[in-house]
């Protein structure tokens, strides 16, 4: 215990030691860097000399593979060793003069910064910048000539659309910020970088639109991200779990998307985005439950169809959560509710099956989850085999062998299909489904509704960065119902969601409905 | 503050409305009250002015002691002795919770689950209500905000679906027994509205206090519109005698719904909606009990007494009556009228007079 404390204290001290500055002696600086990067064989230290009469030592340090070597040769090394202003014969230049010349006239890169502390130098090198040392100068140049192999911009598989932009985020932070910037060409779109992870030193970028986003939420996001003290951030899921409001809740309180248009739309509603380097999934907060049902395409298609599809999504969600439990409740407790002809058929098909409906529902639910997991993980060709086996075994054999009643198979099939319609909360859905099946297995409709009240209570008690989770419904905001059960046409979407974008609630003019020109003007 | 949540105007309206109407969704308490004929729905209409009169003392009291519930106000007026009044109100809420639970359990254990002991229903719904209480007033009122539109919608739906079985002729002759019994009925209907006390308990947590008048008006207007609709639909479906004899009139009405030989026997749906509504009613009365107890005992946090009070409520709801008939006897107007009137009208009036005489109130906050 005491040792642990000691280690914690010493770790704190070591992170605080930012003070070490570069010296003017280049050899000493390079030795320090070599010492830090010992046994890291991807580090490259290229030494050369600058100047003609007085040749001073210079070195470039970078990590092989993270740097665009073509640009490095062309814009850094070549000018330094061959530029006429530095190499004309018998020119006597002091170290300082060379430094200034290089900075102002020779180095032909757009992004050139000066750093003075060793800590900064190391972190720049690690994030793919090159660092240039000149002898006799206690300052180093750094330039971001990052160039590594990266995936191109592709359409994300999880959020495919029929109508709408097809580009998705990539693993590179800079590409992602550029994609957002291309959507929102406003100086108010801010990107703030915070480094998280002691070992991984991952760049995490908080993005928001100043003037629209709530400053308190932005500050809270910053605070929560800064307070993460972990060794690694490999995916935005790590951050999600460190900053979410309901850590024990089954519901997600942080949203994510792979598409710039989706994230851009959310930023414009006043949300805050969190881009993590190394993953295409961008988090958005605050996340409301209703966002699970709002798909980007809703806003690109015409309103009637969008509204209809949104209703289908609600219905599918309802089916995916409730259909097994309703079936169990009906067949176990409330047989009188089933229409008589159907009841006779169902009784006939259940004849001879050994298990009660509750057990059937749980067994089938588990089998379905296993099949789904197998289908996701297995390589494509094998996946087909799994689905055939699943369909054969569960659809046909289990029924004809008399293990499971045929109606249950239908119920589980409806549940399975429906649960794919609203993918965002399908994981929460699986837990709710199990809970409700057990409740209704014990107490029928009463148990089912009791479970619903429990879930409702939990959901209304959730908050995501200050916004009530069920926001436009409870507490009710009349003006936000335009984007809840219906999707109003764009000319009617005058205001931003109130719990999120209250800082600048009006997003567009009021009388935008397209109409034919007045007759007077025509005359 | 014991409770640091704030609730909106709409949430209080929904709580008062839902809590008053939800028992009617199964039972029909009006069938016990005079005039006991086809004119009961007029009584319900007439209850509106009586409601307005009854609410006055409580409302004035809560305006006089801004930010104080009636329990805290009694302590300001009477000092230590005021605790007794506070304890009486806590008892009243406790008793109301127990009665609602018992009514709920009686229905469940007599119609849909005749073989399950009543304690299962009472204790399980109390447990879930306790979970809601842990999360505070905001959560209860938000659940109410979700449930109330569902309840209103299903009342309207049920009335629309039984419309073809209705015979409005049974409502004639109007005012058969004269006007006075009908007015008396209106008075009794209004005294059943123990939700008037919500105004004194919940107004301190209203986010915009200026809307207090609107809360009172809108909630009672809503009640005055929907309660007669339920009564008329039941009366017109079954006729007067049948209605008066039935234990669960509105439930029976739902049972006879039959549309196109397909949409029929939807009583499990009724059960579901009723559970949702009763859950909110139980939760809010239970909450007021706990809040009242915490205010009387000067606790800093009410969460520690949720479970103890819950167990008291469960046992009380079993103990208050030996049978359904006994329960019905108690909650019929003969006893409950004076019991409720004492808490709604007499005590607040008394407190108001004393506070006026002793000159307390206005300058306090």
Coordinates of C-alpha atoms in Angstrom, one line a residue, chain A:
Chain A
X1 CA 0.0 0.0 0.0
X2 CA 2.7 2.4 1.0
X3 CA 4.8 1.5 -2.0
X4 CA 1.8 2.1 -4.2
X5 CA 1.4 5.6 -2.7
X6 CA 5.0 6.3 -3.1
X7 CA 4.9 5.2 -6.8
X8 CA 1.9 7.4 -7.3
X9 CA 3.6 10.4 -5.8
X10 CA 6.8 9.8 -7.8
X11 CA 4.7 9.5 -11.0
X12 CA 3.1 12.8 -10.3
X13 CA 6.5 14.4 -9.8
X14 CA 7.8 13.0 -13.0
X15 CA 4.9 14.3 -15.0
X16 CA 5.3 17.7 -13.4
X17 CA 9.0 17.9 -14.5
X18 CA 8.4 19.9 -17.6
X19 CA 11.2 22.3 -16.8
X20 CA 14.1 20.8 -18.7
X21 CA 15.1 23.2 -21.4
X22 CA 17.3 22.6 -24.4
X23 CA 20.9 23.6 -24.2
X24 CA 22.9 25.5 -26.8
X25 CA 25.3 22.5 -27.3
X26 CA 23.8 20.3 -30.0
X27 CA 25.7 17.3 -28.9
X28 CA 24.3 17.4 -25.4
X29 CA 20.7 17.8 -26.8
X30 CA 21.2 14.9 -29.1
X31 CA 22.6 12.8 -26.3
X32 CA 19.6 13.5 -24.2
X33 CA 17.3 12.5 -27.0
X34 CA 19.3 9.3 -27.7
X35 CA 19.1 8.5 -24.1
X36 CA 15.3 8.9 -24.1
X37 CA 14.8 6.9 -27.3
X38 CA 17.3 4.2 -26.5
X39 CA 16.5 0.9 -28.2
X40 CA 13.7 2.6 -30.2
X41 CA 15.2 1.8 -33.6
X42 CA 12.6 3.7 -35.6
X43 CA 14.1 7.0 -34.6
X44 CA 16.3 8.7 -37.2
X45 CA 18.9 11.3 -36.4
X46 CA 20.3 12.9 -39.5
X47 CA 23.3 15.1 -38.8
X48 CA 24.7 17.5 -41.4
X49 CA 26.3 20.9 -41.5
X50 CA 25.0 24.3 -42.5
X51 CA 27.0 27.3 -43.8
X52 CA 30.1 27.8 -45.9
X53 CA 32.9 29.6 -44.1
X54 CA 31.8 28.5 -40.7
X55 CA 30.1 25.2 -41.0
X56 CA 27.8 24.7 -38.0
X57 CA 26.4 21.4 -36.9
X58 CA 22.8 20.7 -37.5
X59 CA 20.6 17.6 -36.9
X60 CA 17.1 16.5 -37.9
X61 CA 15.3 14.1 -35.7
X62 CA 12.2 12.3 -36.7
X63 CA 10.5 8.9 -36.5
X64 CA 10.8 6.8 -39.6
X65 CA 7.5 6.0 -41.2
X66 CA 5.6 8.9 -39.7
X67 CA 7.2 11.6 -41.8
X68 CA 6.8 12.4 -45.4
X69 CA 10.5 12.0 -46.4
X70 CA 10.0 13.5 -49.9
X71 CA 8.8 16.8 -48.4
X72 CA 11.6 16.6 -45.7
X73 CA 14.3 16.3 -48.3
X74 CA 12.8 18.9 -50.6
X75 CA 11.9 21.6 -48.1
X76 CA 14.2 21.2 -45.1
X77 CA 17.4 19.4 -45.9
X78 CA 17.9 20.5 -49.5
X79 CA 17.5 24.3 -48.8
X80 CA 19.7 24.1 -45.7
X81 CA 22.6 22.4 -47.4
X82 CA 22.3 24.1 -50.8
X83 CA 20.6 27.4 -50.5
X84 CA 22.8 30.2 -51.9
X85 CA 22.2 32.5 -49.0
X86 CA 23.8 30.0 -46.7
X87 CA 26.4 28.5 -48.9
X88 CA 27.9 31.3 -50.9
X89 CA 31.6 31.1 -50.4
X90 CA 33.5 33.1 -47.7
X91 CA 30.3 34.2 -46.1
X92 CA 30.8 34.5 -42.4
X93 CA 27.6 34.0 -40.5
X94 CA 27.1 33.7 -36.7
X95 CA 24.9 30.9 -35.4
X96 CA 22.2 33.4 -34.7
X97 CA 22.3 34.7 -38.2
X98 CA 22.0 31.2 -39.7
X99 CA 19.1 30.5 -37.4
X100 CA 17.3 33.7 -38.5
X101 CA 18.0 33.1 -42.2
X102 CA 16.8 29.6 -42.0
X103 CA 13.6 30.6 -40.3
X104 CA 12.8 33.6 -42.4
X105 CA 14.2 32.8 -45.9
X106 CA 15.4 29.3 -46.3
X107 CA 13.0 26.7 -44.9
X108 CA 10.1 26.4 -47.3
X109 CA 7.5 24.8 -45.1
X110 CA 4.2 26.4 -44.1
X111 CA 4.1 25.0 -40.6
X112 CA 7.3 25.9 -38.6
X113 CA 7.4 26.4 -34.9
X114 CA 10.1 26.9 -32.3
X115 CA 10.3 24.8 -29.2
X116 CA 12.5 25.3 -26.2
X117 CA 11.8 22.5 -23.8
X118 CA 13.0 18.9 -24.1
X119 CA 9.5 17.6 -23.2
X120 CA 8.0 19.5 -26.2
X121 CA 10.7 18.2 -28.5
X122 CA 10.0 14.6 -27.5
X123 CA 6.3 14.9 -27.8
X124 CA 6.6 16.5 -31.2
X125 CA 8.9 13.8 -32.5
X126 CA 6.5 11.2 -31.2
X127 CA 3.5 12.7 -32.9
X128 CA 5.3 12.6 -36.3
X129 CA 6.8 16.0 -36.5
X130 CA 10.4 16.6 -37.5
X131 CA 12.7 18.5 -35.1
X132 CA 15.7 20.5 -36.4
X133 CA 18.5 21.4 -34.1
X134 CA 21.2 24.0 -34.8
X135 CA 24.4 24.1 -32.8
X136 CA 24.7 27.0 -30.4
X137 CA 21.0 27.8 -30.4
X138 CA 18.9 26.7 -27.4
X139 CA 15.8 26.5 -29.6
X140 CA 14.7 23.9 -32.0
X141 CA 12.6 24.1 -35.1
X142 CA 9.7 21.8 -35.5
X143 CA 7.5 21.2 -38.5
X144 CA 4.7 18.8 -39.1
X145 CA 5.6 16.9 -42.2
X146 CA 3.5 14.0 -41.1
X147 CA 2.9 11.5 -43.8
X148 CA 2.1 7.9 -43.0
X149 CA 0.1 5.2 -44.7
X150 CA -3.5 5.8 -44.0
X151 CA -6.8 4.5 -45.1
X152 CA -8.6 6.7 -47.7
X153 CA -11.9 8.3 -47.1
X154 CA -14.6 5.6 -47.6
X155 CA -18.3 5.2 -46.9
X156 CA -18.7 3.8 -43.4
X157 CA -20.4 0.4 -43.4
X158 CA -22.4 1.0 -40.2
X159 CA -24.1 4.2 -41.4
X160 CA -24.8 3.6 -45.1
X161 CA -27.2 6.0 -46.7
X162 CA -29.2 6.0 -50.0
X163 CA -29.2 9.8 -50.2
X164 CA -26.5 11.9 -48.6
X165 CA -22.8 12.3 -48.5
X166 CA -20.9 9.0 -48.5
X167 CA -17.6 10.1 -47.0
X168 CA -16.8 8.9 -43.5
X169 CA -14.2 9.8 -41.0
X170 CA -10.8 8.1 -41.1
X171 CA -8.3 7.2 -38.4
X172 CA -6.3 10.4 -38.9
X173 CA -7.3 13.3 -36.6
X174 CA -6.2 15.9 -39.1
X175 CA -8.2 14.5 -41.9
X176 CA -11.3 14.4 -39.7
X177 CA -11.0 18.0 -38.6
X178 CA -10.5 19.0 -42.2
X179 CA -13.7 17.1 -43.2
X180 CA -15.6 19.0 -40.5
X181 CA -14.1 22.3 -41.5
X182 CA -15.1 21.7 -45.1
X183 CA -18.7 21.3 -43.9
X184 CA -18.7 24.3 -41.6
X185 CA -16.6 27.1 -43.0
X186 CA -16.9 29.3 -39.9
X187 CA -14.2 30.8 -37.7
X188 CA -16.5 29.9 -34.8
X189 CA -15.9 26.2 -35.4
X190 CA -13.2 25.4 -32.8
X191 CA -10.9 22.5 -32.4
X192 CA -9.1 22.1 -29.1
X193 CA -6.5 19.4 -28.7
X194 CA -6.0 17.7 -25.3
X195 CA -3.4 15.0 -24.9
X196 CA -4.7 12.0 -23.0
X197 CA -3.0 8.7 -22.0
X198 CA 0.3 8.6 -20.3
X199 CA 1.8 6.1 -22.7
X200 CA -0.2 6.6 -25.9
X201 CA -0.3 10.4 -25.7
X202 CA -3.4 10.3 -27.9
X203 CA -4.6 13.6 -29.3
X204 CA -8.2 14.1 -28.3
X205 CA -9.9 17.0 -30.0
X206 CA -12.8 18.9 -28.5
X207 CA -14.8 20.5 -31.2
X208 CA -17.8 22.9 -31.0
X209 CA -19.2 26.0 -32.5
X210 CA -18.6 29.0 -30.4
X211 CA -21.8 31.0 -29.9
X212 CA -24.1 27.9 -30.4
X213 CA -22.7 25.4 -28.0
X214 CA -23.3 25.9 -24.3
X215 CA -20.0 27.1 -22.8
X216 CA -20.7 25.2 -19.6
X217 CA -21.0 22.0 -21.5
X218 CA -17.8 22.7 -23.4
X219 CA -16.0 23.5 -20.1
X220 CA -17.4 20.3 -18.6
X221 CA -16.2 18.2 -21.5
X222 CA -12.8 19.7 -21.2
X223 CA -12.7 19.1 -17.5
X224 CA -13.8 15.5 -17.7
X225 CA -11.3 14.7 -20.5
X226 CA -8.5 16.4 -18.7
X227 CA -9.2 14.4 -15.5
X228 CA -8.8 11.1 -17.3
X229 CA -5.6 9.7 -15.9
X230 CA -4.9 6.4 -17.7
X231 CA -2.1 4.9 -19.6
X232 CA -3.8 4.5 -23.0
X233 CA -6.6 5.7 -25.2
X234 CA -6.9 3.4 -28.1
X235 CA -10.5 4.1 -29.2
X236 CA -13.1 6.7 -28.5
X237 CA -14.9 4.0 -26.5
X238 CA -12.3 4.5 -23.8
X239 CA -13.1 8.2 -23.5
X240 CA -16.8 7.5 -23.6
X241 CA -16.6 5.3 -20.6
X242 CA -14.5 7.8 -18.7
X243 CA -16.8 10.8 -19.3
X244 CA -20.3 9.3 -19.5
X245 CA -22.9 10.4 -16.9
X246 CA -24.5 7.0 -16.2
X247 CA -21.6 4.7 -15.7
X248 CA -23.9 1.9 -14.5
X249 CA -26.7 2.6 -16.9
X250 CA -27.5 0.2 -19.8
X251 CA -28.2 3.2 -21.9
X252 CA -25.5 5.1 -23.8
X253 CA -25.3 8.7 -22.7
X254 CA -22.6 9.6 -25.3
X255 CA -23.4 9.4 -29.0
X256 CA -21.0 8.5 -31.8
X257 CA -21.0 8.7 -35.5
X258 CA -18.6 7.9 -38.4
X259 CA -19.9 10.6 -40.7
X260 CA -18.9 14.2 -41.0
X261 CA -22.4 15.3 -42.0
X262 CA -23.9 13.7 -38.9
X263 CA -21.4 15.2 -36.6
X264 CA -21.6 18.6 -38.3
X265 CA -25.4 18.6 -37.9
X266 CA -25.0 17.8 -34.3
X267 CA -22.5 20.6 -33.8
X268 CA -24.9 23.0 -35.4
X269 CA -27.6 22.0 -32.9
X270 CA -25.2 23.0 -30.2
X271 CA -23.6 19.7 -29.3
X272 CA -19.9 19.2 -28.6
X273 CA -17.9 16.7 -30.6
X274 CA -14.9 14.7 -29.3
X275 CA -12.6 13.5 -32.1
X276 CA -10.0 10.9 -31.0
X277 CA -6.9 10.3 -33.0
X278 CA -6.8 6.8 -34.4
X279 CA -10.5 6.0 -34.7
X280 CA -13.2 7.1 -37.1
X281 CA -15.8 7.2 -34.4
X282 CA -16.4 10.7 -33.2
X283 CA -18.3 11.2 -30.0
X284 CA -21.0 13.8 -29.5
X285 CA -22.5 15.0 -26.2
X286 CA -25.0 15.7 -24.9
X287 CA -26.7 12.5 -26.3
X288 CA -30.5 12.2 -26.0
X289 CA -32.4 9.0 -26.3
X290 CA -34.3 10.3 -29.3
X291 CA -31.1 10.6 -31.3
X292 CA -31.1 6.9 -31.6
X293 CA -34.1 7.2 -33.9
X294 CA -32.9 10.2 -35.8
X295 CA -30.9 9.1 -38.9
X296 CA -29.1 11.5 -41.1
X297 CA -31.2 10.5 -44.1
X298 CA -34.3 11.7 -42.3
X299 CA -33.1 15.2 -42.9
X300 CA -32.2 14.7 -46.5
X301 CA -35.4 13.0 -47.7
X302 CA -38.8 14.7 -47.9
X303 CA -40.6 15.0 -44.6
X304 CA -43.6 12.7 -45.1
X305 CA -41.5 9.7 -45.9
X306 CA -39.0 10.6 -43.1
X307 CA -41.8 10.8 -40.6
X308 CA -43.2 7.5 -41.8
X309 CA -39.8 5.8 -41.5
X310 CA -39.2 7.3 -38.1
X311 CA -42.5 5.7 -36.9
X312 CA -41.4 2.4 -38.3
X313 CA -38.3 2.8 -36.3
X314 CA -40.3 3.4 -33.1
X315 CA -42.5 0.4 -33.9
X316 CA -39.5 -1.8 -34.6
X317 CA -37.9 -0.7 -31.3
X318 CA -41.2 -1.5 -29.5
X319 CA -41.2 -4.9 -31.1
X320 CA -37.6 -5.6 -30.4
X321 CA -38.1 -4.8 -26.7
X322 CA -41.5 -6.1 -26.0
X323 CA -42.5 -8.9 -28.4
X324 CA -41.0 -11.8 -26.4
X325 CA -42.3 -10.5 -23.1
X326 CA -45.8 -9.8 -24.5
X327 CA -45.9 -13.3 -26.0
X328 CA -44.8 -14.8 -22.7
X329 CA -47.4 -12.7 -20.8
X330 CA -50.2 -13.6 -23.2
X331 CA -49.6 -17.3 -23.4
X332 CA -48.9 -17.8 -19.7
X333 CA -51.4 -15.4 -18.0
X334 CA -53.8 -13.7 -20.4
X335 CA -54.8 -16.3 -23.0
X336 CA -58.2 -14.7 -23.2
X337 CA -56.7 -11.7 -25.1
X338 CA -55.6 -13.9 -28.0
X339 CA -58.3 -14.2 -30.7
X340 CA -59.9 -17.6 -30.4
X341 CA -58.9 -19.1 -33.8
X342 CA -55.3 -18.1 -33.3
X343 CA -55.4 -19.4 -29.7
X344 CA -56.5 -22.8 -31.0
X345 CA -53.7 -22.9 -33.6
X346 CA -51.2 -21.8 -31.0
X347 CA -52.3 -24.4 -28.5
X348 CA -52.0 -27.1 -31.2
X349 CA -48.5 -26.1 -32.1
X350 CA -47.4 -25.8 -28.5
X351 CA -48.8 -29.2 -27.8
X352 CA -46.0 -31.5 -26.8
X353 CA -43.3 -28.9 -26.4
X354 CA -41.6 -29.5 -23.0
X355 CA -40.7 -26.0 -21.8
X356 CA -42.9 -23.1 -20.4
X357 CA -42.9 -20.0 -22.6
X358 CA -40.5 -18.1 -20.3
X359 CA -37.8 -20.8 -20.7
X360 CA -38.4 -20.9 -24.5
X361 CA -38.1 -17.2 -24.8
X362 CA -34.9 -17.1 -22.8
X363 CA -33.3 -20.0 -24.6
X364 CA -34.2 -18.7 -28.0
X365 CA -33.0 -15.2 -27.1
X366 CA -29.7 -16.5 -26.0
X367 CA -29.3 -18.6 -29.2
X368 CA -30.1 -15.6 -31.3
X369 CA -27.5 -13.5 -29.5
X370 CA -24.9 -16.2 -30.0
X371 CA -25.7 -16.5 -33.7
X372 CA -25.5 -12.8 -34.2
X373 CA -22.1 -12.6 -32.4
X374 CA -20.9 -15.6 -34.5
X375 CA -22.1 -13.9 -37.7
X376 CA -20.2 -10.7 -36.8
X377 CA -16.9 -12.2 -35.8
X378 CA -16.5 -15.0 -38.4
X379 CA -15.0 -14.4 -41.8
X380 CA -17.6 -13.7 -44.4
X381 CA -17.6 -17.1 -46.2
X382 CA -18.0 -19.0 -42.9
X383 CA -20.6 -16.5 -41.7
X384 CA -22.9 -17.7 -44.4
X385 CA -22.6 -21.2 -43.1
X386 CA -23.5 -20.0 -39.7
X387 CA -26.6 -18.3 -40.9
X388 CA -27.7 -21.4 -42.8
X389 CA -27.1 -23.6 -39.8
X390 CA -28.9 -21.1 -37.6
X391 CA -31.9 -20.8 -39.9
X392 CA -32.1 -24.6 -40.4
X393 CA -31.6 -25.6 -36.8
X394 CA -33.7 -22.9 -35.2
X395 CA -36.3 -22.3 -37.9
X396 CA -37.0 -25.9 -38.8
X397 CA -35.4 -28.6 -36.7
X398 CA -36.2 -27.2 -33.3
X399 CA -39.9 -26.9 -34.2
X400 CA -40.2 -30.2 -35.9
X401 CA -38.2 -31.9 -33.2
X402 CA -40.8 -30.5 -30.8
X403 CA -38.3 -28.6 -28.6
X404 CA -39.7 -25.1 -29.3
X405 CA -43.2 -24.0 -30.3
X406 CA -43.5 -22.5 -33.8
X407 CA -45.0 -19.2 -32.6
X408 CA -42.0 -18.6 -30.4
X409 CA -39.7 -18.9 -33.5
X410 CA -41.7 -16.2 -35.2
X411 CA -41.6 -13.9 -32.2
X412 CA -37.9 -14.3 -31.9
X413 CA -37.5 -13.7 -35.6
X414 CA -39.5 -10.4 -35.4
X415 CA -37.5 -9.4 -32.4
X416 CA -34.2 -10.1 -34.2
X417 CA -35.1 -8.3 -37.3
X418 CA -36.5 -5.3 -35.4
X419 CA -33.4 -5.0 -33.2
X420 CA -31.3 -4.2 -36.2
X421 CA -33.5 -1.3 -37.1
X422 CA -32.3 0.9 -34.3
X423 CA -28.6 -0.2 -33.9
X424 CA -27.6 2.5 -31.5
X425 CA -29.5 1.1 -28.6
X426 CA -29.6 -2.5 -29.6
X427 CA -27.2 -3.5 -26.8
X428 CA -29.4 -1.7 -24.2
X429 CA -32.4 -3.4 -25.9
X430 CA -31.0 -6.9 -25.3
X431 CA -30.7 -6.2 -21.6
X432 CA -34.2 -4.7 -21.4
X433 CA -35.7 -7.6 -23.4
X434 CA -34.3 -10.2 -21.0
X435 CA -35.4 -8.1 -17.9
X436 CA -38.9 -7.7 -19.3
X437 CA -39.2 -11.4 -20.3
X438 CA -38.4 -12.5 -16.8
X439 CA -40.7 -9.9 -15.2
X440 CA -43.6 -11.0 -17.5
X441 CA -42.8 -14.6 -17.0
X442 CA -43.4 -14.2 -13.3
X443 CA -46.3 -11.7 -13.1
X444 CA -47.7 -11.4 -16.6
X445 CA -48.9 -8.1 -17.8
X446 CA -48.6 -6.6 -14.4
X447 CA -44.9 -7.6 -14.1
X448 CA -44.3 -6.4 -17.7
X449 CA -45.7 -3.0 -16.9
X450 CA -43.8 -2.9 -13.6
X451 CA -40.6 -3.5 -15.5
X452 CA -41.6 -0.7 -17.8
X453 CA -42.1 1.7 -14.9
X454 CA -38.7 0.7 -13.6
X455 CA -37.0 1.3 -17.0
X456 CA -38.9 4.6 -17.4
X457 CA -37.9 5.7 -14.0
X458 CA -34.3 5.0 -14.7
X459 CA -34.4 6.7 -18.1
X460 CA -35.9 9.9 -16.9
X461 CA -33.4 10.0 -14.1
X462 CA -30.5 9.9 -16.6
X463 CA -28.8 13.0 -17.7
X464 CA -26.2 13.5 -20.4
X465 CA -24.1 16.6 -19.7
X466 CA -26.9 18.4 -18.0
X467 CA -29.6 17.5 -20.7
X468 CA -32.4 15.2 -19.5
X469 CA -32.1 12.0 -21.4
X470 CA -35.7 11.7 -22.5
X471 CA -35.7 15.4 -23.2
X472 CA -38.3 16.4 -25.7
X473 CA -40.8 14.0 -24.1
X474 CA -40.1 14.4 -20.4
X475 CA -39.6 17.2 -19.6
X476 CA -41.8 18.1 -22.5
X477 CA -40.7 20.9 -24.8
X478 CA -43.4 21.7 -27.2
X479 CA -41.2 23.4 -29.8
X480 CA -39.0 20.3 -30.0
X481 CA -41.8 17.9 -30.9
X482 CA -41.2 19.0 -34.5
X483 CA -38.3 16.6 -34.6
X484 CA -39.6 13.8 -32.5
X485 CA -42.7 11.9 -33.7
X486 CA -42.6 13.8 -37.0
X487 CA -39.8 15.3 -38.9
X488 CA -41.0 18.8 -39.8
X489 CA -39.9 20.2 -43.2
X490 CA -36.7 22.2 -43.1
X491 CA -38.4 25.5 -43.5
X492 CA -40.3 24.8 -40.3
X493 CA -37.3 23.8 -38.2
X494 CA -36.8 27.3 -36.9
X495 CA -35.3 26.5 -33.5
X496 CA -32.6 24.3 -32.2
X497 CA -33.4 21.7 -29.6
X498 CA -34.0 23.7 -26.5
X499 CA -32.1 21.7 -23.9
X500 CA -29.0 21.7 -26.1
X501 CA -29.0 24.8 -28.3
X502 CA -30.7 27.3 -26.0
X503 CA -27.8 29.7 -26.2
X504 CA -28.7 30.7 -29.7
X505 CA -32.1 29.1 -30.2
X506 CA -33.1 30.6 -33.6
X507 CA -31.4 28.8 -36.4
X508 CA -33.1 30.3 -39.4
X509 CA -35.7 32.8 -40.6
X510 CA -39.3 32.4 -39.8
X511 CA -41.1 32.7 -43.1
X512 CA -39.2 30.3 -45.3
X513 CA -42.0 28.2 -46.7
X514 CA -41.6 28.2 -50.4
X515 CA -44.6 29.8 -52.1
X516 CA -45.3 31.2 -55.6
X517 CA -44.5 34.9 -56.0
X518 CA -47.4 37.3 -55.3
X519 CA -49.6 38.1 -58.3
X520 CA -48.9 41.8 -57.9
X521 CA -45.3 41.2 -58.6
X522 CA -46.1 39.2 -61.6
X523 CA -48.1 42.0 -63.2

